[in-house]
Coordinates of C-alpha atoms and ligand atoms in Angstrom, one line a residue:
X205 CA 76.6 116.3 110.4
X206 CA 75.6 113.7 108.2
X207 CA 79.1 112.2 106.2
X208 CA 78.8 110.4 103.0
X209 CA 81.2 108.0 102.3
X210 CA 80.9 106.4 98.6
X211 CA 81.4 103.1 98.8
X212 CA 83.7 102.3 96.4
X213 CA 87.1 103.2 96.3
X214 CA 86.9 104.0 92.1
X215 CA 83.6 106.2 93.5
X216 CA 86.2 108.2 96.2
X217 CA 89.1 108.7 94.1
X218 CA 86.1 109.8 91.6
X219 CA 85.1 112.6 93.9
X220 CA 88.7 113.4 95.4
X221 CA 89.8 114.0 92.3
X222 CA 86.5 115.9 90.9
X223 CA 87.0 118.1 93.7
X224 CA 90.5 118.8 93.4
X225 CA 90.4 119.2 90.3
X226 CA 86.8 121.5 91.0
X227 CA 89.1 124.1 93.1
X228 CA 91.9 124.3 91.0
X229 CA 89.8 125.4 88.4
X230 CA 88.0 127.9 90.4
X231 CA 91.1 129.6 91.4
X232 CA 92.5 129.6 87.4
X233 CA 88.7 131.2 86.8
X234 CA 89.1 133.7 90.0
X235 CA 92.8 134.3 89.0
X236 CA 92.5 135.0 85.3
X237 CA 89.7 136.9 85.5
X238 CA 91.2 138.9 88.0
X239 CA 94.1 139.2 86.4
X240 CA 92.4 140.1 83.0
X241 CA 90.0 143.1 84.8
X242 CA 93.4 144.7 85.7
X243 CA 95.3 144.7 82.6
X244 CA 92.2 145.9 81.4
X245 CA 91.6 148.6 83.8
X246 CA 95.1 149.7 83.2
X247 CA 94.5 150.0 79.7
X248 CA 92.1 152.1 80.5
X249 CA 94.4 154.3 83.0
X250 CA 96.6 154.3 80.4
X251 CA 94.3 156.3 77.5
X252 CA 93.0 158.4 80.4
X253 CA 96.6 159.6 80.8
X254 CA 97.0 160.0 76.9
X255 CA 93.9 161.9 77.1
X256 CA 94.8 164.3 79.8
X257 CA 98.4 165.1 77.9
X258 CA 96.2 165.8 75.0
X259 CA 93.8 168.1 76.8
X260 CA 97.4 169.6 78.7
X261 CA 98.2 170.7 75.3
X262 CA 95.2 172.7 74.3
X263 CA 94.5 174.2 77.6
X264 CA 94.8 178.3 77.7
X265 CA 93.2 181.5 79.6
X266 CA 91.7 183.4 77.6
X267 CA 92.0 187.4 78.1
X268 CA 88.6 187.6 79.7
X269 CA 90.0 184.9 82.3
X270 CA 87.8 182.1 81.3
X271 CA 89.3 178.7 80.2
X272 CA 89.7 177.7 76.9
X273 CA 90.3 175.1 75.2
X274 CA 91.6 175.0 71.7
X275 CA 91.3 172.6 69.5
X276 CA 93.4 172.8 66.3
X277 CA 92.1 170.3 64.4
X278 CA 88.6 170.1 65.6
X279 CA 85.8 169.4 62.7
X280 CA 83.0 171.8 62.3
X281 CA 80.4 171.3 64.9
X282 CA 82.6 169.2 67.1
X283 CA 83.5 170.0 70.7
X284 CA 87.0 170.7 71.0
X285 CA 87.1 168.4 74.1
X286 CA 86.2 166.0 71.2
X287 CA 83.1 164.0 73.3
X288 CA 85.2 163.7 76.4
X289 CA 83.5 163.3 79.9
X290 CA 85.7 166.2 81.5
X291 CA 85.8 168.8 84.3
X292 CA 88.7 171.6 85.1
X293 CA 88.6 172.8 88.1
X294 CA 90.9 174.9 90.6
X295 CA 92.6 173.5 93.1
X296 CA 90.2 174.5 95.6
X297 CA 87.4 173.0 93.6
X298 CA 85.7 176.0 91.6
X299 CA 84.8 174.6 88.1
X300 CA 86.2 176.2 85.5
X301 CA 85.4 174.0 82.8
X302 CA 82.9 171.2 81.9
X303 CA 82.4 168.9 78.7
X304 CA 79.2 168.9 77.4
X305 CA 78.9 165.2 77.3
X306 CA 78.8 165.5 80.9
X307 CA 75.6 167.6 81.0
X308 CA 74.0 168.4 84.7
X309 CA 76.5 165.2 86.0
X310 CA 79.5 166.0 87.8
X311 CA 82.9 164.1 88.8
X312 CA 82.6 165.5 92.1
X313 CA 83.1 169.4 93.1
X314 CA 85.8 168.5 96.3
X315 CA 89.3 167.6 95.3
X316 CA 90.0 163.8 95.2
X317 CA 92.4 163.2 97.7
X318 CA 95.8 162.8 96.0
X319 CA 94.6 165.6 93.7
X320 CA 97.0 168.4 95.4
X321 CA 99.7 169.9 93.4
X322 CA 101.9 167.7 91.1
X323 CA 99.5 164.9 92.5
X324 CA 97.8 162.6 90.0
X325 CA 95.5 160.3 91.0
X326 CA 92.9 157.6 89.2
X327 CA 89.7 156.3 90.6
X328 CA 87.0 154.5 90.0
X329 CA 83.3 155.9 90.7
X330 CA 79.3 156.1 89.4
X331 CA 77.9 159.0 87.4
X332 CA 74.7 159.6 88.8
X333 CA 72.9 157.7 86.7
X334 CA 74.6 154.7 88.0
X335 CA 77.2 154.3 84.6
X336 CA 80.7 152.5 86.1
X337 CA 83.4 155.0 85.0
X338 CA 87.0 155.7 85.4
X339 CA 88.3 159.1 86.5
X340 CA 92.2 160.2 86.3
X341 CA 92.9 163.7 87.5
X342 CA 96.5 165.7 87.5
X343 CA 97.2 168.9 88.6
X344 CA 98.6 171.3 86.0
X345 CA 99.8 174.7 85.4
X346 CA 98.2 176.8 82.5
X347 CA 100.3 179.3 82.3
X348 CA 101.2 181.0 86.4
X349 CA 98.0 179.4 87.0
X350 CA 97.3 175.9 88.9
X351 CA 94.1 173.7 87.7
X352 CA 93.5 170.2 88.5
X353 CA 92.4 168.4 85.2
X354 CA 90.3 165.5 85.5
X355 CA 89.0 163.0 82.6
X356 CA 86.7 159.7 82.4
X357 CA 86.0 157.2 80.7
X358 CA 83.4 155.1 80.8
X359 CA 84.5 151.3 82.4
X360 CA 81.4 150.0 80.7
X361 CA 83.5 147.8 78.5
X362 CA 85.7 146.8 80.5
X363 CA 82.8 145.1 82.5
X364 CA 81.6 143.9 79.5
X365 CA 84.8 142.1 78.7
X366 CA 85.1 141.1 82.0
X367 CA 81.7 139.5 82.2
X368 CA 82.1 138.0 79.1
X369 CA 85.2 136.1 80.1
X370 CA 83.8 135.0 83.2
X371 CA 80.4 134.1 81.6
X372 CA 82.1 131.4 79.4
X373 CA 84.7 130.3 82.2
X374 CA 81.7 129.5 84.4
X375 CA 80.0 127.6 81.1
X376 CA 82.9 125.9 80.5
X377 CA 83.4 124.8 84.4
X378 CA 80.7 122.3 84.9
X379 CA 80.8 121.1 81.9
X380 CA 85.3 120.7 82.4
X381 CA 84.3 118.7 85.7
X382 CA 81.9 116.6 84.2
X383 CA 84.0 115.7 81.7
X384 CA 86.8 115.2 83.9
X385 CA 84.5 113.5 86.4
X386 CA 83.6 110.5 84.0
X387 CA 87.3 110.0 82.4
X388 CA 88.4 110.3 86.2
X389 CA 85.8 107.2 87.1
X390 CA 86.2 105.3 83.6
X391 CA 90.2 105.5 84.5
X392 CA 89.5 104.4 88.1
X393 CA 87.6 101.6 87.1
X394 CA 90.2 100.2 84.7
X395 CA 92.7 100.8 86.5
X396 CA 90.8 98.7 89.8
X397 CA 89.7 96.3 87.7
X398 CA 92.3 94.0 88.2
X399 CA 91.9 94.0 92.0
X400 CA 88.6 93.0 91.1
X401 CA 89.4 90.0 89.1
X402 CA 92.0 89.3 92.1
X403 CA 89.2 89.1 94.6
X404 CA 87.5 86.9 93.0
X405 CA 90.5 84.2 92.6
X406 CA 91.1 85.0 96.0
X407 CA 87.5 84.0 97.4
X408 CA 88.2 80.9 95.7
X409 CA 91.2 80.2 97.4
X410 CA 91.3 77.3 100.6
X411 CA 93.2 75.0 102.0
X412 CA 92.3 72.3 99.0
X413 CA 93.0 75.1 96.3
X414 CA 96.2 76.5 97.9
X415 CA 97.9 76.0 94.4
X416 CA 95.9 78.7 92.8
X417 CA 97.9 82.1 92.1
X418 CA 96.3 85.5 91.5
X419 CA 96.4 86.8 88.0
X420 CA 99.4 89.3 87.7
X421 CA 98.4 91.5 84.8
X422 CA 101.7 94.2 85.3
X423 CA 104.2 92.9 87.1
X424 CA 105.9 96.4 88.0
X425 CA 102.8 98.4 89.2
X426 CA 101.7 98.6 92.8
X427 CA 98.9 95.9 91.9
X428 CA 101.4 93.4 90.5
X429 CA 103.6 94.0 93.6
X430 CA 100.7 93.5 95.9
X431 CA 99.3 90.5 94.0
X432 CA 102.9 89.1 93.7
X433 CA 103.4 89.8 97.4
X434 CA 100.3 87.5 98.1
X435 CA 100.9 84.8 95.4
X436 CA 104.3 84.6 97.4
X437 CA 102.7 84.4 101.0
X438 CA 100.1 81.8 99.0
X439 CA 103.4 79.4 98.2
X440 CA 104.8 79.6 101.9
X441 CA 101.4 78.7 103.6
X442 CA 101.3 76.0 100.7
X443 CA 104.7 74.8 101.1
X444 CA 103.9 74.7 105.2
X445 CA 100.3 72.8 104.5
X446 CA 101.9 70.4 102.2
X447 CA 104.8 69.8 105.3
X448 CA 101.9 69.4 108.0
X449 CA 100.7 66.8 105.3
X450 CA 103.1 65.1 104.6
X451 CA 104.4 65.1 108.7
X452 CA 100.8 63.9 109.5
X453 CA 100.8 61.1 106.8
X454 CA 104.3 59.8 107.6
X455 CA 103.8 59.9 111.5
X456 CA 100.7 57.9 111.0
X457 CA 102.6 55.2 108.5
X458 CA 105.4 55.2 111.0
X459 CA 102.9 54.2 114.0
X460 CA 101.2 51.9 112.3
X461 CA 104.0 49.9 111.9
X462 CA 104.9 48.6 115.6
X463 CA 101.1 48.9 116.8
X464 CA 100.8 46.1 114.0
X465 CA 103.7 44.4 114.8
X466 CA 101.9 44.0 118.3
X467 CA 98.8 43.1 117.6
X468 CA 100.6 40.2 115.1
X469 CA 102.9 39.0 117.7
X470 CA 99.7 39.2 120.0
X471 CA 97.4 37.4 117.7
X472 CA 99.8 34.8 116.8
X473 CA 101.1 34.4 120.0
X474 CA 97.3 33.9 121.7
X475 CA 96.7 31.0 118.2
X476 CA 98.2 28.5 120.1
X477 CA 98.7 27.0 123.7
X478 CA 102.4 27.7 125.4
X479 CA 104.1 27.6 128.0
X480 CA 105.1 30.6 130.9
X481 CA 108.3 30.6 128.4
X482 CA 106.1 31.1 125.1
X483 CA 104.3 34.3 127.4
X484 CA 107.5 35.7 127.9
X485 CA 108.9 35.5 124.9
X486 CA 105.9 36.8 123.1
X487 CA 105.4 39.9 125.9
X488 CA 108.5 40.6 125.7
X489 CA 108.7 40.7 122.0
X490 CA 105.5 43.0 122.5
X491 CA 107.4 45.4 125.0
X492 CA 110.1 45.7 122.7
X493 CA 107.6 47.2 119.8
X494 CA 106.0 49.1 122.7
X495 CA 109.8 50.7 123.3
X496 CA 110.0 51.7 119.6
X497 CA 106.9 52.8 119.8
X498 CA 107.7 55.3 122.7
X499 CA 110.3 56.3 121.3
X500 CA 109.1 57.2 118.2
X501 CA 106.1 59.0 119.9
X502 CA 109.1 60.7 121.9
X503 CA 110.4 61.7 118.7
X504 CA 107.7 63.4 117.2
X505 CA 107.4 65.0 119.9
X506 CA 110.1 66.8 120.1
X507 CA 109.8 67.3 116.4
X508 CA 106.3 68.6 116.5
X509 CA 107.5 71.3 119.8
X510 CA 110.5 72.3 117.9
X511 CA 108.5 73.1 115.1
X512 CA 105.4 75.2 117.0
X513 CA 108.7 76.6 119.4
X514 CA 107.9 75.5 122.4
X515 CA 111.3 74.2 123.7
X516 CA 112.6 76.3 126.2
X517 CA 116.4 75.8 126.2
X518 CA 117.5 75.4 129.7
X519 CA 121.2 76.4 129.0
X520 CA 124.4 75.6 131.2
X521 CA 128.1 76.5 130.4
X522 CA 129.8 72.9 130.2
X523 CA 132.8 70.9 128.7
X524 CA 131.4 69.5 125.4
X525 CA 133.8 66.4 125.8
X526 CA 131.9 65.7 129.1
X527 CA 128.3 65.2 127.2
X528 CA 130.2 63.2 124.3
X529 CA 131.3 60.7 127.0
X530 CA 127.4 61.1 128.6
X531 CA 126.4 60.4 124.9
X532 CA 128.6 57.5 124.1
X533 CA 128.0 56.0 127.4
X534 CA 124.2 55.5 126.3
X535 CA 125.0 53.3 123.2
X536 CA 128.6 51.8 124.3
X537 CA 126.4 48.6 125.2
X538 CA 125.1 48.5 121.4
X539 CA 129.0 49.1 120.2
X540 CA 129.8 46.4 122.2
X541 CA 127.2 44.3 121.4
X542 CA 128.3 44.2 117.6
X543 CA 132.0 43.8 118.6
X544 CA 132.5 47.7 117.5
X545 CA 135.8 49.7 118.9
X546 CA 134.0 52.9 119.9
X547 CA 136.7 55.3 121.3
X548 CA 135.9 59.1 122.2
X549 CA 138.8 61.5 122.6
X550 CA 139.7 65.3 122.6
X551 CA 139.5 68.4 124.2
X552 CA 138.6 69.1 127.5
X553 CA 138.4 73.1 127.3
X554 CA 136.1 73.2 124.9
X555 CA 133.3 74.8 126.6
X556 CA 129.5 75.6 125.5
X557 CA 126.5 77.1 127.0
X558 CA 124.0 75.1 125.7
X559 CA 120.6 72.5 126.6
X560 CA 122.8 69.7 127.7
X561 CA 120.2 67.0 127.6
X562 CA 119.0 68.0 124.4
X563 CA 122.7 68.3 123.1
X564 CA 123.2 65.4 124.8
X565 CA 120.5 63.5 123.1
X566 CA 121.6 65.3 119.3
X567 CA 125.1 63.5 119.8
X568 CA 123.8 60.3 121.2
X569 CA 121.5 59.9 117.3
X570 CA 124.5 60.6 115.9
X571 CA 126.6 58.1 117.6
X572 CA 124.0 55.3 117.8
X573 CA 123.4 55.9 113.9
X574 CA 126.8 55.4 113.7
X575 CA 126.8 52.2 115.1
X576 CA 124.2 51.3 113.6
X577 CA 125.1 51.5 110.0
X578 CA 128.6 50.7 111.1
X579 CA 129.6 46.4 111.0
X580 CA 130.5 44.3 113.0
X581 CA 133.6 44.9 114.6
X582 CA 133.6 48.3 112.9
X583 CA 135.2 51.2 114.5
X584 CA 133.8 54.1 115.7
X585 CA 135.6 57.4 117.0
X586 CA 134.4 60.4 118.1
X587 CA 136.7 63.4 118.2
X588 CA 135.8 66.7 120.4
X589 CA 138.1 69.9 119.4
X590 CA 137.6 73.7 118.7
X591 CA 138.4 75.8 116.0
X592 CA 138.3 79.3 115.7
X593 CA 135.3 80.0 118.3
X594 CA 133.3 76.6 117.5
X595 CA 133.4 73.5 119.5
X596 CA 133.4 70.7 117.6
X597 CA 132.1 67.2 117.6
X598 CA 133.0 64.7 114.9
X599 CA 131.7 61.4 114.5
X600 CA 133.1 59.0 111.9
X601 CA 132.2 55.5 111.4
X602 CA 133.3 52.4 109.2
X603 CA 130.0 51.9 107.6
X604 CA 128.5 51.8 103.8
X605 CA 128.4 55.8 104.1
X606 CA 125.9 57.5 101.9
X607 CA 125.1 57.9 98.5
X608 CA 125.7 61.8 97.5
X609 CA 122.1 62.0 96.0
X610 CA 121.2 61.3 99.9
X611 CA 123.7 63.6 101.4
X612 CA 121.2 66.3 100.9
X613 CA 118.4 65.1 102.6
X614 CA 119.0 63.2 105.1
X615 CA 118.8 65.3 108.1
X616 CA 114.9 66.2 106.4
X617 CA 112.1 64.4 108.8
X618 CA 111.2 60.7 108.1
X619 CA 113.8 60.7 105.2
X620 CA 115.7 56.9 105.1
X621 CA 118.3 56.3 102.8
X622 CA 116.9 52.5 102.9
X623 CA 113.8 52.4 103.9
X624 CA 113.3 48.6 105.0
X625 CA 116.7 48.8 106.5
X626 CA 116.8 51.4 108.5
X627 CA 113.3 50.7 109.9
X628 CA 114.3 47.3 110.6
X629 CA 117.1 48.8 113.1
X630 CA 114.5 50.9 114.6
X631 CA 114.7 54.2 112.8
X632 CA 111.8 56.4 111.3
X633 CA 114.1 58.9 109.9
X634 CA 113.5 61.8 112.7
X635 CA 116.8 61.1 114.7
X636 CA 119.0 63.6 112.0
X637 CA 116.2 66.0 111.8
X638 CA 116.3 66.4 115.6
X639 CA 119.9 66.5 115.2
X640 CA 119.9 69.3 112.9
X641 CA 116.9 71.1 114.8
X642 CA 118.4 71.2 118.3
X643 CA 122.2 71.9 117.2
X644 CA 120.4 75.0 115.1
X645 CA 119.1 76.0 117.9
X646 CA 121.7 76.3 119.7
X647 CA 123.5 78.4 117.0
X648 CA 125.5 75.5 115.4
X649 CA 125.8 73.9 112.4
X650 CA 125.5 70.0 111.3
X651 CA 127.9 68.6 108.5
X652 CA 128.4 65.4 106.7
X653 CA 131.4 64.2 104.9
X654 CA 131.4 60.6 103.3
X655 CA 134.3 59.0 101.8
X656 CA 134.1 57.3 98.6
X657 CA 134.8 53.8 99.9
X658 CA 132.0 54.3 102.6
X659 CA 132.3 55.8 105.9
X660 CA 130.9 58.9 107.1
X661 CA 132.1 61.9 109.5
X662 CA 129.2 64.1 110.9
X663 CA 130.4 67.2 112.2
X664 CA 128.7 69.0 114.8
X665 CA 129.7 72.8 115.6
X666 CA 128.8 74.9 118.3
X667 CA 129.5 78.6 119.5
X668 CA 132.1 78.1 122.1
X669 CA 131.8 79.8 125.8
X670 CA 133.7 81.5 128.0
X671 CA 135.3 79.0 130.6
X672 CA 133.3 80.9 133.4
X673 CA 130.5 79.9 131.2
X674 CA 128.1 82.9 131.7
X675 CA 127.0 83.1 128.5
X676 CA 127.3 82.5 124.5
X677 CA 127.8 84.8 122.2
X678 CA 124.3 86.3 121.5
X679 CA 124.3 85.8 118.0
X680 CA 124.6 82.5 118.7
X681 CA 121.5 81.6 121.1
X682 CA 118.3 81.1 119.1
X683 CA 116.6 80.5 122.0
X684 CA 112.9 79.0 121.8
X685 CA 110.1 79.5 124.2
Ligands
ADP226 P1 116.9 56.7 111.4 O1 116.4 56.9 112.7 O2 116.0 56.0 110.5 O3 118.3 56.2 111.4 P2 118.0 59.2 110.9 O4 117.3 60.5 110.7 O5 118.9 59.1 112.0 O6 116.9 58.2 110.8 O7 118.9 59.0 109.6 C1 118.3 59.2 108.3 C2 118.9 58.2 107.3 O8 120.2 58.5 107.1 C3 118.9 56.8 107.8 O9 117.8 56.1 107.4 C4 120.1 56.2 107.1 O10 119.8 55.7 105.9 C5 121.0 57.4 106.9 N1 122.2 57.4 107.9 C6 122.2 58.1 109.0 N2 123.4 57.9 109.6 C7 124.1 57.1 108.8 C8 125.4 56.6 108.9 N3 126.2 56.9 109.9 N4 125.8 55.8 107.9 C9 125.0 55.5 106.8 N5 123.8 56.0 106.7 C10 123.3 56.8 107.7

């Protein structure tokens, strides 16, 4: 079988609702017509039963034994069954009388069934000559003697009415759908039309238009939910376009800044005739870009796998004091260097099941920023304690601290408080945001508190483990993979 789907969805609702609405009329037409046949019809019972009390009334034997019936106020020349259709007959069926109206026609010699005594009964049959009618009989005593009385009347109106009714229900049905039909498509079509005008903003939506916004004509119906829905999804894959933009545009400034500084030192250094020291000097001034360089390619790295989640935490249950010590190890050199006092102190129990080099690497950015921004012979001390059920590592230095229109943003990628400066001590602003990315994802939180005469404390708090160290607490472990 051949299935016709309309195309358009105002086109189906058109037709769903043309149909539904198609049946529920036919059954109001089949039920009030129905309904209107039987009151009707028992209309009709109802003056055959007046008519046979009437006829009750006048029935009498008369003293040659024949039936008689008496009208009292009969007018000249009328028949006292007054135009009746009407037979009496015995109970076993011998006539006794018949109404003229009725001529040669009968309404049946043999008893109806029901028709025994006391029974009444009402039928509906066909004279003869094919004329609907509707026949009530009861049994009746005249006098000691039993005779079933049984009356018509014709149900020709009745069908008259009756096809009269359905006649202009029928009319009235095509022309109800039709009606119905075009409102139903005219409604459909307005109410549509808005996803209309949204497809079309839609189609002119891509990846240099991601600003545009579907048109949101009511913003509580389901079409304003949906286009609000999508208007919303249209400002996160904006918001994430703009950050691949932005991450692609400062990654490319940031390498372009040593792989120049190369080729200058090269170019310069290659302008004029030197010695093996001159060489060195000016390699080694080269391999020293080419270390930033790694690093910062190192960087973005593990920026650009945190952000697709591709890190898979390799987690081990271990004293957080331990990795501080690993941490400050790394950059003691640079402390030293500047004449810093970098001390590390604290708690030995507090455990956590975490990445250790990554973590590792988290509190080495925040200690070598801290020497960093922190003078010479500054001091640095780095505290490891537990409150509650976080480990904690805080790190406060002795330097310029930062301004509290920066506090916000620093731990966002490539942002510097000082640009020049911190670039000039090797930074691209991605160490915090690595900071903040790895401790997240290891359920902890970064903080930063900066004093008002400079000096900063960045906090760093972890779920802490069980000393058996078998796991973290669930909530805890974002785990990436
Ligand atoms: P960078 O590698 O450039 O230092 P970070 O992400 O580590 O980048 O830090 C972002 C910015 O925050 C730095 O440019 C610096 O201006 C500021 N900053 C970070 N740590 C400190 C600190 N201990 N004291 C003062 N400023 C800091």
């Amino acid at each position: 079988m051949i299935r016709v789907r309309p195309q358009h969805v105002r086109t189906r609702l058109t037709v769903w609702y043309v149909s539904v609405l198609g049946g529920i009329l036919a059954l109001y037409v089949a039920a009030s017509s129905i309904f209107l046949f039987l009151s009707l019809r028992r209309e009709l019972d109802h003056s055959l039963v007046e008519d046979i009390e009437t006829v009750e009334g006048l029935l009498k034997f008369g003293p040659d034994g024949n039936l008689i019936l008496s009208a009292a106020h009969t007018d000249p020349g009328e028949e006292p069954d007054q135009g009746r259709l009407m037979e009496i007959v015995t109970p076993e069926g011998r006539l006794l009388y018949h109404s003229r109206l009725l001529g040669a026609r009968t309404l049946g010699t043999a008893p109806f069934p029901g028709e025994g005594k006391d029974g009444y009964s009402e039928r509906s049959s066909k004279l003869p000559d094919g004329a609907p009618i509707r026949i009530a009989s009861r049994f009746h005593m005249v006098g000691t003697r039993p005779v079933v009385i049984r009356l018509a009347r014709s149900e020709q109106p009745l069908w008259g009415e009756f096809r009269n009714l359905v006649t202009v229900l029928l009319l009235g049905f095509p022309i109800a759908l039709a009606v119905a039909g075009l409102g139903g498509y005219a409604l459909a079509r307005r109410v549509l039309s808005p996803l209309q005008t949204m497809a079309r903003r839609a189609e002119r939506i891509n990846a240099e238009r991601l600003s545009e916004r579907l048109p949101i004509e009511n913003p509580k119906d389901e079409l304003g939910h949906l286009a609000r829905v999508f208007n919303d999804a249209l400002a996160r894959l904006e918001q994430s376009f703009e950050q691949l933009r932005r991450f692609t545009a400062d990654a490319s400034h940031e390498l372009r800044t040593p792989l120049t500084a190369i080729r200058t030192v090269g170019e310069v250094g290659l302008q004029k005739e030197g010695d093996t020291w001159h060489y060195r000097d000016i390699i080694g001034s080269m391999l020293e870009e080419a270390g930033r360089l790694t690093r910062l390619v190192d960087s973005l790295l593990t920026i650009s796998r945190a952000e697709t989640g591709h890190v898979q935490l390799n987690r081990t249950s271990f004293a957080l004091l331990d990795a501080v010590r690993e941490a400050s190890g790394l950059v003691e050199v640079l402390a030293e260097e500047k004449g810093q006092n970098l001390t590390v102190e604290g708690d030995t129990g507090a455990m956590v099941y975490a990445d250790r080099v990554l973590l590792r690497q988290a509190i080495v950015n925040v200690i070598d920023n801290a020497v960093k921004y922190s003078p010479q012979g500054g001091a640095i001390s780095v505290r490891v304690g537990r409150h509650a059920n976080q480990a904690i590592v805080e790190v406060e230095d002795s330097g310029p601290g930062i301004a509290p229109e920066h506090r916000a943003h620093i731990f966002e990628r490539f942002y510097r408080v000082d640009g020049g400066r911190s670039r000039e001590s090797g930074g691209a602003g991605l160490g915090l945001a690595i900071v903040k990315w790895s401790v997240e994802a290891h359920g902890g939180q970064v903080s930063l508190i900066c004093g008002d005469n400079g000096g900063c404390t960045f906090g760093i708090r972890l779920p802490i483990s069980a000393v058996t160290g078998v796991s973290a607490p669930v909530a805890a472990s974002k785990e990436r993979g």
